[in-house]
Coordinates of C-alpha atoms in Angstrom, one line a residue:
X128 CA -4.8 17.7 -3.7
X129 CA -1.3 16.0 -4.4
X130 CA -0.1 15.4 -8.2
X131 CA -1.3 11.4 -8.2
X132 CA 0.4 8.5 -10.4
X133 CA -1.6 5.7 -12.1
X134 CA 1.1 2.7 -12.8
X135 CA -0.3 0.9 -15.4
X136 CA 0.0 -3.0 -15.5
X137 CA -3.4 -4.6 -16.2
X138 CA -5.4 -1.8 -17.3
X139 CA -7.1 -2.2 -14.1
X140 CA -8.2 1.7 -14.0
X141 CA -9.0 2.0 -17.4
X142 CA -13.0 1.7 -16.3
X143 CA -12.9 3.7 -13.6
X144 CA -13.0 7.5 -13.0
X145 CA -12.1 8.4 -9.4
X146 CA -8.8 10.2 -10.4
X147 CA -10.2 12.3 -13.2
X148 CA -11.3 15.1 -11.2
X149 CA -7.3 15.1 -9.7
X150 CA -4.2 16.0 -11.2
X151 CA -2.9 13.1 -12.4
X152 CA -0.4 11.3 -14.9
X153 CA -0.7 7.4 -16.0
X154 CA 2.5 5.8 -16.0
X155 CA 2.3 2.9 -18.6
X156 CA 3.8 -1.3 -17.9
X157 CA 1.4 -3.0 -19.9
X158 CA 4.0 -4.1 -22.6
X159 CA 5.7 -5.9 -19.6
X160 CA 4.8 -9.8 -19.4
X161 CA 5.4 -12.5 -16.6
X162 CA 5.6 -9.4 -14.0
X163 CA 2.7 -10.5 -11.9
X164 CA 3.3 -11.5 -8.5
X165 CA 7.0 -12.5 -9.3
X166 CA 9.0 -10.4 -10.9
X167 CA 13.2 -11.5 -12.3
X168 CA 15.7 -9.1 -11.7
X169 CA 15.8 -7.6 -15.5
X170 CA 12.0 -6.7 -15.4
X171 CA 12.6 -5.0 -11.9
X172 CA 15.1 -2.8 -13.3
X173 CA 12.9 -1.8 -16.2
X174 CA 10.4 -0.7 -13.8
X175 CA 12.7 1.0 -11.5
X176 CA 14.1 3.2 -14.9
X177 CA 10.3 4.0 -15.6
X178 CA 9.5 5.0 -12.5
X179 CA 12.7 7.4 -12.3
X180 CA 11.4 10.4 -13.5
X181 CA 7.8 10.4 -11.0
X182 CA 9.9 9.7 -7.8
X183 CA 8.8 12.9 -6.4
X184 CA 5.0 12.7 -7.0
X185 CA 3.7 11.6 -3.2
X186 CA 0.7 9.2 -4.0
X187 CA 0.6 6.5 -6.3
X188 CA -2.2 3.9 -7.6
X189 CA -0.4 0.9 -8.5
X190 CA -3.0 -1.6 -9.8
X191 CA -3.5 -5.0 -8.6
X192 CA -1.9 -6.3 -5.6
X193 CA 0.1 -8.7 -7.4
X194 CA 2.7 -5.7 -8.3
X195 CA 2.7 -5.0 -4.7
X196 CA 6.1 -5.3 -4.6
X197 CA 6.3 -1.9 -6.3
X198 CA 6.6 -0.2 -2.9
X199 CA 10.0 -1.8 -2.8
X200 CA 11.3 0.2 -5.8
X201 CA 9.5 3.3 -4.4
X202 CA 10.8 3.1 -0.9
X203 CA 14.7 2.4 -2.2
X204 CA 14.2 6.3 -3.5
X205 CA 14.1 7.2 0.0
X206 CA 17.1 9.4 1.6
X207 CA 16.4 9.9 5.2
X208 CA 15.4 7.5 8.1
X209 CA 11.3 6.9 8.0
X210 CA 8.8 4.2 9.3
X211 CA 6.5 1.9 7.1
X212 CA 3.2 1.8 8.1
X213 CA 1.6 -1.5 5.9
X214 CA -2.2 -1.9 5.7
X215 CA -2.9 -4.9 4.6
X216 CA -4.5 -8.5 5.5
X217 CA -0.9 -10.1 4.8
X218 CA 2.2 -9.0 5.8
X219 CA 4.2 -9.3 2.4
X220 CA 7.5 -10.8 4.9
X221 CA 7.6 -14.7 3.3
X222 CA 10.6 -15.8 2.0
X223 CA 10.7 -15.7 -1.7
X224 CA 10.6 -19.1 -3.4
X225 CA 13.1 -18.3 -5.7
X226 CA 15.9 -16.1 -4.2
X227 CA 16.5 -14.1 -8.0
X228 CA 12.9 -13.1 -7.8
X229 CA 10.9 -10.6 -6.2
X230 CA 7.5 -11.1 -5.3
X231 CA 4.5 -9.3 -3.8
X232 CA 4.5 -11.5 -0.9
X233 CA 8.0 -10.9 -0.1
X234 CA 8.7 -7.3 -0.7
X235 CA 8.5 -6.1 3.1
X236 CA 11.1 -8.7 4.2
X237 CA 13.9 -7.5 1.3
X238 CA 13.1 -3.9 2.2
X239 CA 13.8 -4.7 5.8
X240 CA 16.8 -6.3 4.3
X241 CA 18.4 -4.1 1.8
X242 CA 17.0 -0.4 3.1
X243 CA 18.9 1.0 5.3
X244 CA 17.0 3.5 5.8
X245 CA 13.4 2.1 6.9
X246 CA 13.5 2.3 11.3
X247 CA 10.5 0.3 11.8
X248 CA 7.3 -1.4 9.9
X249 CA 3.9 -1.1 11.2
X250 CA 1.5 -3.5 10.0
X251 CA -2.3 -3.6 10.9
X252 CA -4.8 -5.8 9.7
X253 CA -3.0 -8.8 8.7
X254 CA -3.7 -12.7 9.9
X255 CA -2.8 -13.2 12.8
X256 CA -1.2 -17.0 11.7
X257 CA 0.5 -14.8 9.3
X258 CA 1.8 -12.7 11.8
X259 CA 2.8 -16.1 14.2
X260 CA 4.8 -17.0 10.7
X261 CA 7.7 -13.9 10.9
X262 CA 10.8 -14.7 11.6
X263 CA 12.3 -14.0 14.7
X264 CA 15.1 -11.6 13.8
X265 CA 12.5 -9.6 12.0
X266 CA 10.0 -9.0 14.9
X267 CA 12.4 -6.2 16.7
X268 CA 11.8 -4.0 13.7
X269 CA 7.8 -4.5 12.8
X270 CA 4.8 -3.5 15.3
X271 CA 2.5 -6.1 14.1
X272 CA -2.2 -5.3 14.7
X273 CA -4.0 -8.1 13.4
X274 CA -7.5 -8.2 12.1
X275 CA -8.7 -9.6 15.1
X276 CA -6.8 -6.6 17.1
X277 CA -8.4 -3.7 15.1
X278 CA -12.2 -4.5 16.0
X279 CA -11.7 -3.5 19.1
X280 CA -11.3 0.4 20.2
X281 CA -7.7 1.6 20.4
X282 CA -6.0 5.3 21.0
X283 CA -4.0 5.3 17.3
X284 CA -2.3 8.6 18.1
X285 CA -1.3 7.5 21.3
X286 CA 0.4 4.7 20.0
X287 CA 1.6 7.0 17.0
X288 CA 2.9 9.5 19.4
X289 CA 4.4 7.0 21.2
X290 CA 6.3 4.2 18.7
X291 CA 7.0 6.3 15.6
X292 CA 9.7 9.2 15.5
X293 CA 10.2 9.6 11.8
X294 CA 8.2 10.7 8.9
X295 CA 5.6 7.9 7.7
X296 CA 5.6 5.9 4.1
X297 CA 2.0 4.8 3.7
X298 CA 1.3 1.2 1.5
X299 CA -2.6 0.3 1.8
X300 CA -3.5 -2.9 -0.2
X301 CA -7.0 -3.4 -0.3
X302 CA -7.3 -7.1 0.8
X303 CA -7.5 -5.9 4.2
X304 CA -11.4 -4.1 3.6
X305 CA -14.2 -5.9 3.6
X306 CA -15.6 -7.8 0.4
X307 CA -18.5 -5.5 0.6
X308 CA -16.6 -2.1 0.0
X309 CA -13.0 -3.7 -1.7
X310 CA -12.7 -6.2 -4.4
X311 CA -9.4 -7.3 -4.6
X312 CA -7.6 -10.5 -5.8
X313 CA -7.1 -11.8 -2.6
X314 CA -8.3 -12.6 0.4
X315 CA -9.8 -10.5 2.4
X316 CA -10.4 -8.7 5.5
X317 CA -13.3 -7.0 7.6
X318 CA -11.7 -3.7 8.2
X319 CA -14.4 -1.2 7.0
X320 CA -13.1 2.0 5.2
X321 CA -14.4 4.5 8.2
X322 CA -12.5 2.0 10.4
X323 CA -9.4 2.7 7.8
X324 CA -10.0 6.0 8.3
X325 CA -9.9 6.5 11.6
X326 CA -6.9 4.9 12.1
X327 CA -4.7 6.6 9.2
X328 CA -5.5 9.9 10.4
X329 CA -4.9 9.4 14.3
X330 CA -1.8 7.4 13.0
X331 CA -0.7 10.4 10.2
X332 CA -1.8 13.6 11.9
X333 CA 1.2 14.0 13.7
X334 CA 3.8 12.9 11.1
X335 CA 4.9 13.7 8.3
X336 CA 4.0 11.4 5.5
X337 CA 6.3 11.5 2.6
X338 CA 4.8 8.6 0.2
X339 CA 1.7 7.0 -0.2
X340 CA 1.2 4.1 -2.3
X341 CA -2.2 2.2 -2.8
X342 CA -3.0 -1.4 -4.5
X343 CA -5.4 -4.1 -4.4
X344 CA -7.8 -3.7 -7.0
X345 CA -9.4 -6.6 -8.9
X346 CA -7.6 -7.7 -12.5
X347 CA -10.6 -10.4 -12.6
X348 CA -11.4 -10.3 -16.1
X349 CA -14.2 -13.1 -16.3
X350 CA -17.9 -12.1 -16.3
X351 CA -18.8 -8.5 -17.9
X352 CA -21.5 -8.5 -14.7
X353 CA -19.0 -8.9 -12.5
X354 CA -16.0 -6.9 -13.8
X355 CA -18.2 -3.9 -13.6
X356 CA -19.5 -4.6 -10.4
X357 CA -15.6 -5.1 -9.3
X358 CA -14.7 -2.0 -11.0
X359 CA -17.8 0.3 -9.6
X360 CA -16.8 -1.5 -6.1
X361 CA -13.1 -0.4 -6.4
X362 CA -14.0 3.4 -7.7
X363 CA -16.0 4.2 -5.0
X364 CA -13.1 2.9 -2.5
X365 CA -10.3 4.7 -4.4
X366 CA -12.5 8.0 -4.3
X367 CA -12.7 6.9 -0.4
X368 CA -9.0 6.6 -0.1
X369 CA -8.3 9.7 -1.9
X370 CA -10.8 11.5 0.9
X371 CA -9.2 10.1 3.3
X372 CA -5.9 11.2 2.3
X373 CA -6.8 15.0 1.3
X374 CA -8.5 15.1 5.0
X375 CA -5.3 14.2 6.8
X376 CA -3.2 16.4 4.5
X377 CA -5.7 19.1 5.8
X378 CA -5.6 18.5 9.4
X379 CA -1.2 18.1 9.0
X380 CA -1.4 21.4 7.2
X381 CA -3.8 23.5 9.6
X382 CA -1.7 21.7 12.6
X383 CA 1.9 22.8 11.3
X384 CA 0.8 26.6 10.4

């Protein structure tokens, strides 16, 4: 398995264990206040200078999906042409409501805007009024599968095959699985994590995938019932994800011999 990265912003993983058995390094932000969902231009840089020095480690955990905007930061690192593929019940492309900050909702949209090297943003599972919402000079650039789309049976590596010509940046927030499975700080989806799985491998297994990020997990910090029921939720999802992930790495590998 890959080198992984815990980022470190709400000591969200600190109670769970599914990385512990991996090779792995936690990256620490906790020192760093008023950097949940927004984040100014200052904090971002701070981040970005932490994150220097793990650029090249391929998956990363990175804690609630309020710092979902991390992805940004991770995807300017990029060098060469690639496609996004986004799973997630939102589709991160609002405008920010203050232009000098950055936000987990808007991310997407200011990569589309400032990367030039990001071809084309795949996102499945997100609602479809959300969807209805993008803005028109965005949609020639992002493929969009809502949550309604996805229940219904669909030939993923025909479409891969067919719509993406570049190596593949993976972002997975949780919000788009079920309540049952995913506890997240959102709202949710109804994708189940074999229906996740499915997908990612007919839609990686011909690709090369050259990042993988994952967020979503619950910073609820009310009742000690149901943090640990949150947290023992989450770990068995992350140790899902991380399956998932090592299975399609091991399909790629055998198909590339």
């Amino acid at each position: 398995m890959e080198k992984i990265c815990i980022l470190n912003f709400n000591n969200t993983y600190e109670n769970q264990d599914f990385y512990e058995n991996e090779n792995y390094i936690i990256v620490d932000f906790s020192d760093l206040k008023s950097v949940s969902r927004y984040c100014d231009e200052k904090s971002l840089d701070v981040i970005r200078k932490r994150l220097e020095k793990y650029v090249d480690i391929k998956i990363k955990f990175i804690d609630s999906g309020n710092y979902h905007y991390i992805s940004y930061l991770i995807l300017e690192k990029i060098t060469k042409p690639f496609t996004l593929v986004l799973f997630d019940h939102h589709t991160d492309m609002q405008p920010s409501y203050f232009e000098e900050l950055m936000s987990c909702g808007c991310w997407v949209k200011k990569t589309l805007d400032d990367n030039k090297y990001i071809e084309k943003v795949i996102i499945i599972g997100a609602n479809e009024n959300l969807i209805n919402s993008i803005e028109e000079k965005y949609r020639e650039k992002i493929i969009c599968f809502s949550e309604d789309f996805i229940r219904g049976n669909y030939n993923w590596e025909n479409f891969s095959r067919k719509y993406i010509n570049s190596p593949i940046y993976i972002s997975i927030d949780k919000d788009v699985i079920n309540y049952k499975e995913a506890k997240t700080d959102w709202d949710q989806g109804s994708l189940t994590l074999e229906e996740l799985k499915n997908i990612y491998i007919n839609i990686c297994k011909n690709h090369e995938i050259i990042g993988i990020d994952i967020c979503g997990d619950s910073s609820y910090s009310g009742e000690i019932y149901e943090v640990n029921n949150n947290n023992e939720i989450n770990n068995k999802s992350n140790k899902k994800i991380l399956e998932i992930i090592e299975e399609e790495e091991s399909f790629y590998e055998l198909n590339t011999i």
